[in-house]
Each structure stands twice: as structure tokens, then as C-alpha cells.
Tab-separated table of C-alpha atoms in Angstrom:
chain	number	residue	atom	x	y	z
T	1	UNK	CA	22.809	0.799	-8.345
T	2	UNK	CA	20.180	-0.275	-11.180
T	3	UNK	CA	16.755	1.660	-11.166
T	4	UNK	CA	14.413	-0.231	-13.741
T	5	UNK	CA	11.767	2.339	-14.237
T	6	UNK	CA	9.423	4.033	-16.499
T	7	UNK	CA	8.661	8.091	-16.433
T	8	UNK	CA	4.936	7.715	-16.347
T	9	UNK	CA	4.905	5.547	-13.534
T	10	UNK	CA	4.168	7.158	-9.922
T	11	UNK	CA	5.765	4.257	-8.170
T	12	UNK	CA	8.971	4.761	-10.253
T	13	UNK	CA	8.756	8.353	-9.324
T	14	UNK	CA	8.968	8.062	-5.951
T	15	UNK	CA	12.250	6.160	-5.719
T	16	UNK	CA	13.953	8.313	-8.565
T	17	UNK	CA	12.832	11.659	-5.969
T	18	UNK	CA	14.385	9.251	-2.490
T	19	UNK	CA	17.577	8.604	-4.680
T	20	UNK	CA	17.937	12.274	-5.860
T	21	UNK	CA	17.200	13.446	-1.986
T	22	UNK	CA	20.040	11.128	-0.860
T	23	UNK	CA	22.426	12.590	-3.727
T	24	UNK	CA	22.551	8.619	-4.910
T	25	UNK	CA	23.809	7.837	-8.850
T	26	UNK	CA	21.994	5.259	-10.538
T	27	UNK	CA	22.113	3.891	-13.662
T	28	UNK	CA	18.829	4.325	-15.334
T	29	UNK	CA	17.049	1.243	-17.144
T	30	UNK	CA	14.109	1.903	-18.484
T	31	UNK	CA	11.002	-0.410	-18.964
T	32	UNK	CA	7.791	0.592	-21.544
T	33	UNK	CA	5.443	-0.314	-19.033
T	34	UNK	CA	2.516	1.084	-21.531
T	35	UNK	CA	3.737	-0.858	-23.995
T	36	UNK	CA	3.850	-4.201	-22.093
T	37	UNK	CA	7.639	-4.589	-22.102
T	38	UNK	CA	7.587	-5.623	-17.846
T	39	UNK	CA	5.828	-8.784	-19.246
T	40	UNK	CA	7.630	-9.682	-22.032
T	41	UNK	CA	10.793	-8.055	-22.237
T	42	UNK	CA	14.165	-9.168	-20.311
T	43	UNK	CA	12.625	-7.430	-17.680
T	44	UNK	CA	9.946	-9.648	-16.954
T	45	UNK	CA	12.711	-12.599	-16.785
T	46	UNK	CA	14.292	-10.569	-13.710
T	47	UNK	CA	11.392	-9.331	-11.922
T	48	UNK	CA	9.011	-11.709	-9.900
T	49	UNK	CA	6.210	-9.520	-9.927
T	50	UNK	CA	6.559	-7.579	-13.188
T	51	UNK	CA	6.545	-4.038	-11.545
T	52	UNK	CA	8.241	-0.985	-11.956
T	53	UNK	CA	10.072	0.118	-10.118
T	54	UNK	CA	13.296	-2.209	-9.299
T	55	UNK	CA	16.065	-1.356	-7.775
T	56	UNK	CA	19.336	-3.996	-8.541
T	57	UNK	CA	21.990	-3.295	-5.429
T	58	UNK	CA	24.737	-4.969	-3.945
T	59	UNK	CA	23.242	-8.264	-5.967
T	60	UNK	CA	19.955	-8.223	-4.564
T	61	UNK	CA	16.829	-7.389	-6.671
T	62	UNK	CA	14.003	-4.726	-4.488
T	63	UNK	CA	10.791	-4.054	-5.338
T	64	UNK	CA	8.004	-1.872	-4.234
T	65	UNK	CA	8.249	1.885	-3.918
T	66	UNK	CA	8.017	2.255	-0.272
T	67	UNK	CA	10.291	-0.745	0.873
T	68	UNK	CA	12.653	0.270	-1.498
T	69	UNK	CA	13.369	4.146	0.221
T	70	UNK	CA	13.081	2.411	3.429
T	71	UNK	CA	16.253	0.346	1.985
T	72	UNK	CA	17.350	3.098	0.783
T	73	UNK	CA	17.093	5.259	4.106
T	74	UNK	CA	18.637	2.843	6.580
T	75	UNK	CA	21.061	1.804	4.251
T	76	UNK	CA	22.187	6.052	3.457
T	77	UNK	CA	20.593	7.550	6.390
T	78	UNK	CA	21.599	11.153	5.549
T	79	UNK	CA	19.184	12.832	4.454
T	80	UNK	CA	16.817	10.745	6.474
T	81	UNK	CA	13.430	9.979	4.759
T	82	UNK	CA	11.792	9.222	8.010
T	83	UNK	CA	12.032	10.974	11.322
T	84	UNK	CA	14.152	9.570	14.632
T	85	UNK	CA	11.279	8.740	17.007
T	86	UNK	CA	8.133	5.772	16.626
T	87	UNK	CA	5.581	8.172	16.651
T	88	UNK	CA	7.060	10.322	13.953
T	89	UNK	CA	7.848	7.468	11.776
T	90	UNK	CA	4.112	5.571	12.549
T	91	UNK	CA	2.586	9.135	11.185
T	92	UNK	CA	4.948	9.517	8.006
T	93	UNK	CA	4.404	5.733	6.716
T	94	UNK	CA	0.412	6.102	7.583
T	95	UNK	CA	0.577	9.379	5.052
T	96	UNK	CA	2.775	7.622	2.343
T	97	UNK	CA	0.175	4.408	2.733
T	98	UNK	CA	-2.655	6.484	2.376
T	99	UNK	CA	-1.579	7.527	-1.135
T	100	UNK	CA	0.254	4.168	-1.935
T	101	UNK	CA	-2.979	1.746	-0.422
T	102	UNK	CA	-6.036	3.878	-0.958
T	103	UNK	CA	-5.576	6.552	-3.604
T	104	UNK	CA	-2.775	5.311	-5.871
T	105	UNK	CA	-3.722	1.372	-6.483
T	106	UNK	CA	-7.074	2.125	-7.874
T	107	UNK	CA	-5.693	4.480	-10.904
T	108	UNK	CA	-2.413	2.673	-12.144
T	109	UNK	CA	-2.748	1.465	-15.781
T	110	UNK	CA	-3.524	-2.110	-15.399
T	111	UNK	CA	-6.721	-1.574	-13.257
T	112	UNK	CA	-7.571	1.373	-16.169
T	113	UNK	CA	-7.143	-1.458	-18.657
T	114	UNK	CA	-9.133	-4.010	-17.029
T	115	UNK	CA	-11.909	-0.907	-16.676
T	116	UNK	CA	-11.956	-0.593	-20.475
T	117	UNK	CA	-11.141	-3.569	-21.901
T	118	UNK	CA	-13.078	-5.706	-19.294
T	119	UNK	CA	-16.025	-2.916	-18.141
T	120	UNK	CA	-16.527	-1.569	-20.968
T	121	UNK	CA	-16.116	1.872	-19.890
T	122	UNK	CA	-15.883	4.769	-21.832
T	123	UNK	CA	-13.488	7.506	-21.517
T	124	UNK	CA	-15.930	9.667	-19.043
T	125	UNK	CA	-16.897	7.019	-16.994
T	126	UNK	CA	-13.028	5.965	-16.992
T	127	UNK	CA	-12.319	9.490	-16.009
T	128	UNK	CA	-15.021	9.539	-13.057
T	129	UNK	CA	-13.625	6.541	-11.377
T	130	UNK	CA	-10.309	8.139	-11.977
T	131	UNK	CA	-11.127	11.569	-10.605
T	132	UNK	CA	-13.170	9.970	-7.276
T	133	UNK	CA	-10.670	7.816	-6.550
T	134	UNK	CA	-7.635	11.059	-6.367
T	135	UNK	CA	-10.507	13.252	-4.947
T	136	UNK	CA	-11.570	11.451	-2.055
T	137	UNK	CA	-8.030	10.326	-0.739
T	138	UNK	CA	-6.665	13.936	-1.038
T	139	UNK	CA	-9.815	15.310	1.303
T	140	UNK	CA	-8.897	12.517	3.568
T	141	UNK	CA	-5.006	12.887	2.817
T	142	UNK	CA	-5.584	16.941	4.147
T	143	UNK	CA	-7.865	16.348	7.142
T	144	UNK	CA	-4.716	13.654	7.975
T	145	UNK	CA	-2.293	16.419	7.586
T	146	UNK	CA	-4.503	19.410	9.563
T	147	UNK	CA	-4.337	16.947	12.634
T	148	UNK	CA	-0.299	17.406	13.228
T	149	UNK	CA	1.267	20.496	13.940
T	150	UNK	CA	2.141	22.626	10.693
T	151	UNK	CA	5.750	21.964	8.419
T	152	UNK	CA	6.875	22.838	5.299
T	153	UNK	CA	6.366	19.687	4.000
T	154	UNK	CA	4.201	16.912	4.946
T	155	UNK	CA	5.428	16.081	8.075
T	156	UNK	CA	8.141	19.171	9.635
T	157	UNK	CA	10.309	20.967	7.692
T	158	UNK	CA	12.524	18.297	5.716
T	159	UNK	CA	10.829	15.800	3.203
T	160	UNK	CA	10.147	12.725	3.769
T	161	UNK	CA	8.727	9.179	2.613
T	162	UNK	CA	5.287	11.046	2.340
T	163	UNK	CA	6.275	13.830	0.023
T	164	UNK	CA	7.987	10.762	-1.854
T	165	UNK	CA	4.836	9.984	-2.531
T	166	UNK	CA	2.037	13.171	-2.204
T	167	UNK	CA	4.183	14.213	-5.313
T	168	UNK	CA	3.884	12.134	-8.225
T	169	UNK	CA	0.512	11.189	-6.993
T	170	UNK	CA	-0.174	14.967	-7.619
T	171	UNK	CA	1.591	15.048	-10.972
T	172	UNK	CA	-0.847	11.971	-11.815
T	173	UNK	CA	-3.703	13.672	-10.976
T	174	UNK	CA	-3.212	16.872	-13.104
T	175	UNK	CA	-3.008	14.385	-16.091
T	176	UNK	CA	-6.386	13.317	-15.408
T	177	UNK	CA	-7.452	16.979	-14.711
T	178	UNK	CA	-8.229	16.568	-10.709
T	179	UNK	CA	-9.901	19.041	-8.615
T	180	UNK	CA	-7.270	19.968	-5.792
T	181	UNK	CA	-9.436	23.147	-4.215
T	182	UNK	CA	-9.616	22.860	-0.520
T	183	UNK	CA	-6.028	21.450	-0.151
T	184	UNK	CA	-4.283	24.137	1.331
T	185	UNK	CA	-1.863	22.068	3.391
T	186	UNK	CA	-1.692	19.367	0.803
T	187	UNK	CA	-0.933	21.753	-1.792
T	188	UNK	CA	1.647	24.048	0.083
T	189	UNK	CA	3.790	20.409	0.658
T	190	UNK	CA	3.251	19.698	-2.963
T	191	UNK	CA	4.762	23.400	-3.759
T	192	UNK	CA	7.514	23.366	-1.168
T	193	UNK	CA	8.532	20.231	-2.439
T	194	UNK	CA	8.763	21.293	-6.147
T	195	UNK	CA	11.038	23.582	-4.948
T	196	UNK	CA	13.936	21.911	-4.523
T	197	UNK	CA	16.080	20.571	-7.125
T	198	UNK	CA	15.566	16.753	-5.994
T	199	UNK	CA	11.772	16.783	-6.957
T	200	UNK	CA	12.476	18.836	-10.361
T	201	UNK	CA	15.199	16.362	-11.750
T	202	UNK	CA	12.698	13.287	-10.561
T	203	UNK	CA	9.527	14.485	-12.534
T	204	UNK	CA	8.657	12.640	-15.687
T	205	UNK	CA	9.455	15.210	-18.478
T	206	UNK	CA	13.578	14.678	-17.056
T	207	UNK	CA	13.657	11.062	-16.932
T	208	UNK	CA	15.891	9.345	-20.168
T	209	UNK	CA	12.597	7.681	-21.307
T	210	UNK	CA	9.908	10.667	-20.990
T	211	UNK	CA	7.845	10.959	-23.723
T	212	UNK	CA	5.970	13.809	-24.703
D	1	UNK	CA	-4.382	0.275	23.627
D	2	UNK	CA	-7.668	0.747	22.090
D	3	UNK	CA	-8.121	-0.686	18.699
D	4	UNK	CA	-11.006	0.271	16.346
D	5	UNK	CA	-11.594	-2.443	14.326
D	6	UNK	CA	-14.330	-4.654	12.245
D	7	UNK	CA	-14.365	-8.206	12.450
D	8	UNK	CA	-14.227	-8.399	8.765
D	9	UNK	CA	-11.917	-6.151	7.794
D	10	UNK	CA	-8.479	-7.429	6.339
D	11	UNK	CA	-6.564	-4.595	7.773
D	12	UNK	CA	-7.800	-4.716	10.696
D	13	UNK	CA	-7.289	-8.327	11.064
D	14	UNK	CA	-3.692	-7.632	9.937
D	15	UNK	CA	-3.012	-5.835	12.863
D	16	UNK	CA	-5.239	-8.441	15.266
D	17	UNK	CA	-2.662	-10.966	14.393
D	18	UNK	CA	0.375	-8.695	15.231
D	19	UNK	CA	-1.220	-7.359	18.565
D	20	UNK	CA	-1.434	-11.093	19.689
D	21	UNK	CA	2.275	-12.227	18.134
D	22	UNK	CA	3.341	-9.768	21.001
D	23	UNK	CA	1.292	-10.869	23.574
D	24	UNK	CA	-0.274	-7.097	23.707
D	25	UNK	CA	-3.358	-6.481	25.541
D	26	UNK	CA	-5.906	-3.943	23.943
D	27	UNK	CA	-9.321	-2.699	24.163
D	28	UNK	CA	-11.651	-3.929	20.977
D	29	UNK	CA	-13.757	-0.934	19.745
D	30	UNK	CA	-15.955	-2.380	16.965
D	31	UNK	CA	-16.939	0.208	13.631
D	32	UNK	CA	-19.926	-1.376	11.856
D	33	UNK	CA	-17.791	-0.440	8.160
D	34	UNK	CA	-20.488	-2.554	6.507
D	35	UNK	CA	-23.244	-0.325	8.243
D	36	UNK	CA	-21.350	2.941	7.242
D	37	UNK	CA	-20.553	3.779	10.909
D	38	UNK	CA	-17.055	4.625	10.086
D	39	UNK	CA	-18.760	7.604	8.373
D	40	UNK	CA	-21.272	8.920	10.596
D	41	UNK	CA	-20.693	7.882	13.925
D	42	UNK	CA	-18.971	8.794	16.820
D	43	UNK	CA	-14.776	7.298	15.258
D	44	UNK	CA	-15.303	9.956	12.050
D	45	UNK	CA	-15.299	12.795	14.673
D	46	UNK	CA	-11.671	11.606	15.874
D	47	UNK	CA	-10.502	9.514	12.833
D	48	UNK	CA	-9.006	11.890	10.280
D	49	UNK	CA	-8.816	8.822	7.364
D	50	UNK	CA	-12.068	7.043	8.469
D	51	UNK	CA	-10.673	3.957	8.090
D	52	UNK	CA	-10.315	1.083	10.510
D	53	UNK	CA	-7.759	-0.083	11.870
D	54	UNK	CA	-6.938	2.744	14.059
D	55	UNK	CA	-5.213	2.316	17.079
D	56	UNK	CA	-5.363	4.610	20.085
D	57	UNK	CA	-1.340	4.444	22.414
D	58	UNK	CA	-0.244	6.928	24.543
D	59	UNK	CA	-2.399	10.091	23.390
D	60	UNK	CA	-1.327	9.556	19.627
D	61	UNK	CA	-4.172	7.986	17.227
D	62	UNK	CA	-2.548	5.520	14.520
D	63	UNK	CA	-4.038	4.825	10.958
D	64	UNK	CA	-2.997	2.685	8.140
D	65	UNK	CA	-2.198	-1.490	9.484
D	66	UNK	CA	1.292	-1.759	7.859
D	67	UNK	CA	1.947	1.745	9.972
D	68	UNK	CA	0.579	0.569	12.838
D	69	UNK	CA	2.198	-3.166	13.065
D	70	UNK	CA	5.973	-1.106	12.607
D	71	UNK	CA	5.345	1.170	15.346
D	72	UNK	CA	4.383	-1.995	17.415
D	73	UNK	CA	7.301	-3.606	16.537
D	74	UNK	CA	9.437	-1.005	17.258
D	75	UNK	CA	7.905	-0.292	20.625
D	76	UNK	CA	7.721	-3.480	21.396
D	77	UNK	CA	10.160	-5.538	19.734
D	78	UNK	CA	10.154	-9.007	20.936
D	79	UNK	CA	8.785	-11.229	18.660
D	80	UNK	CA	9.927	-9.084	15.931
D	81	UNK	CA	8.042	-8.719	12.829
D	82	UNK	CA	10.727	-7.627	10.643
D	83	UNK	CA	14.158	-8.804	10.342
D	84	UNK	CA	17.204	-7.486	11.566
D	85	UNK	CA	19.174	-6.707	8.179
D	86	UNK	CA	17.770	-4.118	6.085
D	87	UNK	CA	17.884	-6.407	3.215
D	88	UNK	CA	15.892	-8.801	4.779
D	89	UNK	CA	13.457	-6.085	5.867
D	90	UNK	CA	13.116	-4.676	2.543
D	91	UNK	CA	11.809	-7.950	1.041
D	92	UNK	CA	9.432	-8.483	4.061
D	93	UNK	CA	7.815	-4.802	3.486
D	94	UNK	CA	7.734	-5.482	-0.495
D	95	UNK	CA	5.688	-9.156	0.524
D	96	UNK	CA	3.322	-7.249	2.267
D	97	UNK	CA	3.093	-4.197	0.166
D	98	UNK	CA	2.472	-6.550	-2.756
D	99	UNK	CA	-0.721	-7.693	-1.118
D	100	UNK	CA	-1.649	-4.106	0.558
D	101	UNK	CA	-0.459	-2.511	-2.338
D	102	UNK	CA	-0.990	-4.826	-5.266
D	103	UNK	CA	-4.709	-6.535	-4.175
D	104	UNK	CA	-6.570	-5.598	-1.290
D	105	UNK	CA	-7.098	-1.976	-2.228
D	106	UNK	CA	-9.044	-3.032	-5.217
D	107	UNK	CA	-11.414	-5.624	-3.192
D	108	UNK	CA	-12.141	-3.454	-0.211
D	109	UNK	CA	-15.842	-2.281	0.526
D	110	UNK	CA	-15.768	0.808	-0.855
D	111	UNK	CA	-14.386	0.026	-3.962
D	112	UNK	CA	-17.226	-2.728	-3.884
D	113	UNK	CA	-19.683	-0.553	-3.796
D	114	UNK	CA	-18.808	1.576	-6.531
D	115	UNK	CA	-18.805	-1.076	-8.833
D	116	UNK	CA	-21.674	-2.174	-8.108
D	117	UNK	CA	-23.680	1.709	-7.568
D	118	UNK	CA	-21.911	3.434	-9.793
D	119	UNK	CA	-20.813	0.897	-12.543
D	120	UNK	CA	-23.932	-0.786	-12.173
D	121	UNK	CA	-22.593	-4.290	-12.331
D	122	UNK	CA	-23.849	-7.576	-11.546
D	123	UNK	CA	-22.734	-9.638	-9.267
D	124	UNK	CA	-21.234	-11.925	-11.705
D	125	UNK	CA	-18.759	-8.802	-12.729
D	126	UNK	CA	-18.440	-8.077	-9.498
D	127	UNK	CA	-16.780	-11.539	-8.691
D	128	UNK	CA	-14.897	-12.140	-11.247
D	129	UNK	CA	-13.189	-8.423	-10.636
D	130	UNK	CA	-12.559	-9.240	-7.534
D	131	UNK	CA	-11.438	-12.947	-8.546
D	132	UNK	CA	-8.854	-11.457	-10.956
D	133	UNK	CA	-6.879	-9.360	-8.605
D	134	UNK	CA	-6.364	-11.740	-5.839
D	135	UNK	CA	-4.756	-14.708	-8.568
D	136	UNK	CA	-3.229	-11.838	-10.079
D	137	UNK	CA	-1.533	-10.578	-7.469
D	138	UNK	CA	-1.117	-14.099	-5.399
D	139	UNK	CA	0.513	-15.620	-8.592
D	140	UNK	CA	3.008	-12.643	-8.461
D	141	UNK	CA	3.370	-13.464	-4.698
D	142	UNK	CA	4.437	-17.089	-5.168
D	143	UNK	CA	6.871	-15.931	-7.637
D	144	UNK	CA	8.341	-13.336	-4.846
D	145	UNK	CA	8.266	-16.179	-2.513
D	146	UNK	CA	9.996	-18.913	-4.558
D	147	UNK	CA	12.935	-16.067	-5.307
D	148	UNK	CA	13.975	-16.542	-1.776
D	149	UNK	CA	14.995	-19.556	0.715
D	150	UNK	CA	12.444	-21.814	1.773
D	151	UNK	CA	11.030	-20.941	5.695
D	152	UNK	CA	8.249	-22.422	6.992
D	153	UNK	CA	6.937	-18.401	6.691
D	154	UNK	CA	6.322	-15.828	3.831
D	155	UNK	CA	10.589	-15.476	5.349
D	156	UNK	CA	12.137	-17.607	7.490
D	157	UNK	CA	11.453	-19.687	10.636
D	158	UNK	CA	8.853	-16.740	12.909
D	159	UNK	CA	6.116	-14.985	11.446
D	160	UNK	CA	6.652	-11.321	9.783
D	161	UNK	CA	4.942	-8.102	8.696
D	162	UNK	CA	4.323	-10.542	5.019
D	163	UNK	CA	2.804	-13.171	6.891
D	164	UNK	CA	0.394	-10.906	8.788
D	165	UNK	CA	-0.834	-9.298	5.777
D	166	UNK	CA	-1.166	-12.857	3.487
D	167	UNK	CA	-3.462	-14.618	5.553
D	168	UNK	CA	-6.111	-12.023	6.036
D	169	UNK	CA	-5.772	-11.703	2.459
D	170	UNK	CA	-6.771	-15.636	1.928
D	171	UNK	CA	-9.438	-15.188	4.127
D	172	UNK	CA	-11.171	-12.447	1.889
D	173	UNK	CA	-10.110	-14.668	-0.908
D	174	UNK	CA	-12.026	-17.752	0.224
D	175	UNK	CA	-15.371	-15.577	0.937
D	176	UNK	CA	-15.015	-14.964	-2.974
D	177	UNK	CA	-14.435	-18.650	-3.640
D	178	UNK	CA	-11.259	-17.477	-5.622
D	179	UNK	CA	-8.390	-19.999	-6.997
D	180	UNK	CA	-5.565	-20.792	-4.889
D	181	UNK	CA	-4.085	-23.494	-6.575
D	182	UNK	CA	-0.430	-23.949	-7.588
D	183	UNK	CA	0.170	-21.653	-4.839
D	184	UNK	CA	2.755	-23.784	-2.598
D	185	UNK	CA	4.613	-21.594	-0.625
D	186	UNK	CA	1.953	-19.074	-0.455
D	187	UNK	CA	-0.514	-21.641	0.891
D	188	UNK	CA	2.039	-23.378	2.963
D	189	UNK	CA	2.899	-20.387	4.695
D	190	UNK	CA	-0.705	-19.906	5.221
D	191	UNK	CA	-1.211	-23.180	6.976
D	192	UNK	CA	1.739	-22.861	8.946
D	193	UNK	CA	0.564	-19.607	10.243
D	194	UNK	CA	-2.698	-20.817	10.935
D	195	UNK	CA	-1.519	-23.522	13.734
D	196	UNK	CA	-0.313	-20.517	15.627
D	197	UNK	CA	-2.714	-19.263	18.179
D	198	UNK	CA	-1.895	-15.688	17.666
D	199	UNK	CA	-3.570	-16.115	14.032
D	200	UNK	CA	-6.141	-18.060	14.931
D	201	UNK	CA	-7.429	-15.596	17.938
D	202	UNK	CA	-7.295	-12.768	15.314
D	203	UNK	CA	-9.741	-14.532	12.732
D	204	UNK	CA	-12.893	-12.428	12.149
D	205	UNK	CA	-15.195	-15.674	13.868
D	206	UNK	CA	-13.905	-15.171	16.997
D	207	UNK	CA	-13.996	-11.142	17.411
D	208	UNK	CA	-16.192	-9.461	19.535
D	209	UNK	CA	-18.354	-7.930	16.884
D	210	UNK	CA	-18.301	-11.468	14.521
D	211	UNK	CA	-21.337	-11.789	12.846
D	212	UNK	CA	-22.330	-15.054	11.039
């Protein structure tokens, strides 16, 4: 298995924390996605839509965080990401979607770009946008979480596709110097998680390409 | 069922088009989004996310369309809206995610709004950031499309989970007057879906709460 990733990217982090969960080696090929390299590189001649992350397996090409641990969970279904029953499962993709389609697509460095380069922003005003964006999908990320019964993590007492993605989405947000008071549930998941030694290998700082 | 929903919503529409595919029956609850009802009236007091779609089966509340159309496939499975093979699946979910993922979270209202109340642009700005993400992101589609066999679909010979998500999002695009040329397979797949009556029920002219 390929992973063609960057350490900065939260997408990328997500699959490198589903692969580490499922005790999965992968070779590690990394893309400067700051730098432009997913348009330009060799990586932009193997990629259809230029994104970060990839995963190469059994001669297919995947892309896109969330269909790629879904791959990844019915093709290595222990540890599952997701839980047994429709319900379950409905609740856990809503909660990964509500980072990955409300909070997360509205920060990632392209749409930053376009603010400054396009906009005209300056760094405060790039910062606000930032900041509402994270801000307003956690408060709606915690009231999701309050309404199911209480777990370790974001949904019962194993990790799933959710924490996949609460994580890096938290580790993004410190970057940019987020306010996460009034979390509590949010936050507990995000410590539980950082517990275990899947989520600590994943983080940026470990990857081959983190810079400092 | 009851689904909340707004005629002009993509997601919602997303999950219109799925309901009828199965042949599903549901009650239509409109949310006046463009009002701010979603907010303030009676769905915030029992929708944790505020967002529409959100659909109401068997005492559990459902959020987020992608969510929402794989619990309805997996409840009810016939026509599915996934394939069978998890490799197959995975590209389906990465078609759609690259539109839920990739464009629509940077046109939706909100976001709209912002740029306009907060970033003070004109509508000219407005546009042409709006503009920008949908041939963005459909140009990357087409390539993800032309990777894989031709169908008379976003994949294969039915409609899937992709091809629910792509044609509300050429709706949208069309109210923004937004280039869709050299777009083959995206636009093919487009018409094909729209001969189906299951797509064409769904359309935001002929909901209940349509406005002109």
C-alpha cells in the first residue's frame, strides 16, 4: 500500500490515523502540497484531482479521506471504523461529514490562497474567516455529540471514522489559535483519542515529511 | 419518513432524488433556510446541526445527505446506490465527496453571506468566487470520471450516491451562469440522469415549498 500525503494536510491525517488503527504498513510518499508539487510534480500525472491524500492498493488509485477508510474498513474490518448496525453507522458518517463538509472545506490552503491572493485579505481578516469557520462547526459538532448517549470517543467507546476526523481538524485549529471553551464532549474525544498510540504516530510532527 | 428540506437546497435535493430512486414515501417538512428559519424556528429546537436535510425514521433524527442516502440504501437496498465491491464503492463515495467535499461547501448560503456581510464584496466577487469553485472542482470531476469505464452514469449502467450529488450540483451551477463546457461525461451523466423521473420529481420547481 502507497499513501501519497503531506503532514500538514488534515485530509492526509485522517487516513495515516485509519491505517495506524488497523495496524496497516504503508509506504509513505510524500507530496509538498504548500509548495505546489500535487500540480506539477509526478504526482499530479497520477492523481485526477490533484489531492492529497491517495492511497495506491491492489492497482487501483483512491482518493478522498473518508472513502478511502471506508475502503479501508470493509476491506480490514478489524478494528472496525464504523459500528455494526444502520443507525450507528448513519450517526458516525453524519459526525465525520460535519467536519469534512462544513468545517474543514472552508480552511484548507487553496480556499486561504484564493482569500489572499484573490480578496485581498489581510492576515486578521484571513484569521477571522479561519477562526468562524472552526468555531461555529465545533458548537454545532458538540450539540451533535450531547444528543447520543455518552462514549469515550465520539461515538461509544472504540474510535471511529469521526475521531478520524474530530482530530486533525483539532490539531488544525490550534495552528490558527481556535477557541475550543464549551467543548467538553468534543474535547474529552479529542483527549481520549490522543491517548492511544495510533493518533500519536499519525500527528504531523511524526510523519517523514513534517516540517518544523 | 419525514424529511426537512428546502426546495433550493443542494443537499437536500441530493437526498430528494435518492428517496424517489427507491420508490420511498415521505412527509415534506419545508425550512425557509433563505428566511433563517433553520435558526429560529421550531427544526433548531430538535436539529442539533441546523442544517437541512434532516430526516426523521423510526425515532432516530438523521443529518448530513451523503449520511442519510447510505442509511437508505442500506435499509432499503433495492435500487442500490452504491456498488457491490468495495472498490467500486470507494470511487462512488470519492465522486460524491469531490463535489460535497471539494465545491458545494464553499457556495452554500452561509458561506454566501459572509462574503458578502463580512467581506463586504460585490456581487461581481461574489460570482466569480462562486464561479471558480464549481469549474474548479467539475474540471477535477471529469478527470475522475474519464479514469474509469464509460456508463451512461457518474459509474456504470443505474444511478449512484455520485450521480445524486452531481446534478444538484449543476443545478446551483446554472443559477450562477457558471461554465460547463468540455465537461462530457460530467454533462452526459447529467442528461442521462435527468430523463429519469426520480430526478426530475426531486428538482427544486416542483417541491412543495418552490418558489419562483
Amino acid at each position: 500500500m502507497k499513501l501519497h500525503n503531506y503532514f500538514r494536510s488534515s485530509a492526509s491525517f485522517r487516513v495515516r490515523i485509519a491505517l495506524n488503527l488497523k495496524g496497516l504498513d504503508f509506504d509513505y510518499i510524500p507530496v509538498h502540497i504548500a509548495r505546489g508539487d500535487h500540480r506539477t510534480g509526478p504526482f499530479s500525472a497520477i492523481s485526477a484531482d490533484m489531492l492529497v491524500p491517495m492511497l495506491e492498493d491492489e492497482g487501483e488509485r483512491f482518493s478522498q479521506s473518508m472513502a478511502i477508510i471506508e475502503y479501508l474498513d470493509e476491506t480490514h474490518p478489524e478494528p472496525a471504523l464504523l459500528p455494526s448496525d444502520p443507525v450507528g453507522r448513519a450517526h458516525v458518517r453524519a459526525l465525520a461529514q460535519s467536519i469534512a463538509c462544513e468545517i474543514h472545506p472552508l480552511n484548507n490552503l487553496r480556499v486561504l490562497k484564493y482569500l489572499v491572493k484573490e480578496l485581498k485579505l489581510d492576515d486578521a481578516a484571513k484569521n477571522a474567516w479561519y477562526r468562524h469557520w472552526v468555531r461555529e462547526g465545533l458548537l454545532s459538532f458538540e450539540r451533535q455529540l450531547a444528543q447520543h448517549p455518552g462514549g469515550t470517543y465520539c461515538w461509544g467507546d472504540t474510535p471511529t471514522l469521526a475521531d478520524c476526523c474530530l482530530v486533525p481538524q483539532i490539531f488544525n485549529g490550534r495552528r490558527f489559535d481556535c477557541d475550543f471553551t464549551g467543548l467538553p464532549r468534543t474535547m474529552a474525544a479529542f483527549d481520549a483519542c490522543m491517548k492511544l498510540d495510533a493518533f500519536q504516530r499519525a500527528q504531523p510532527s511524526q510523519a517523514p515529511d513534517a516540517e518544523a
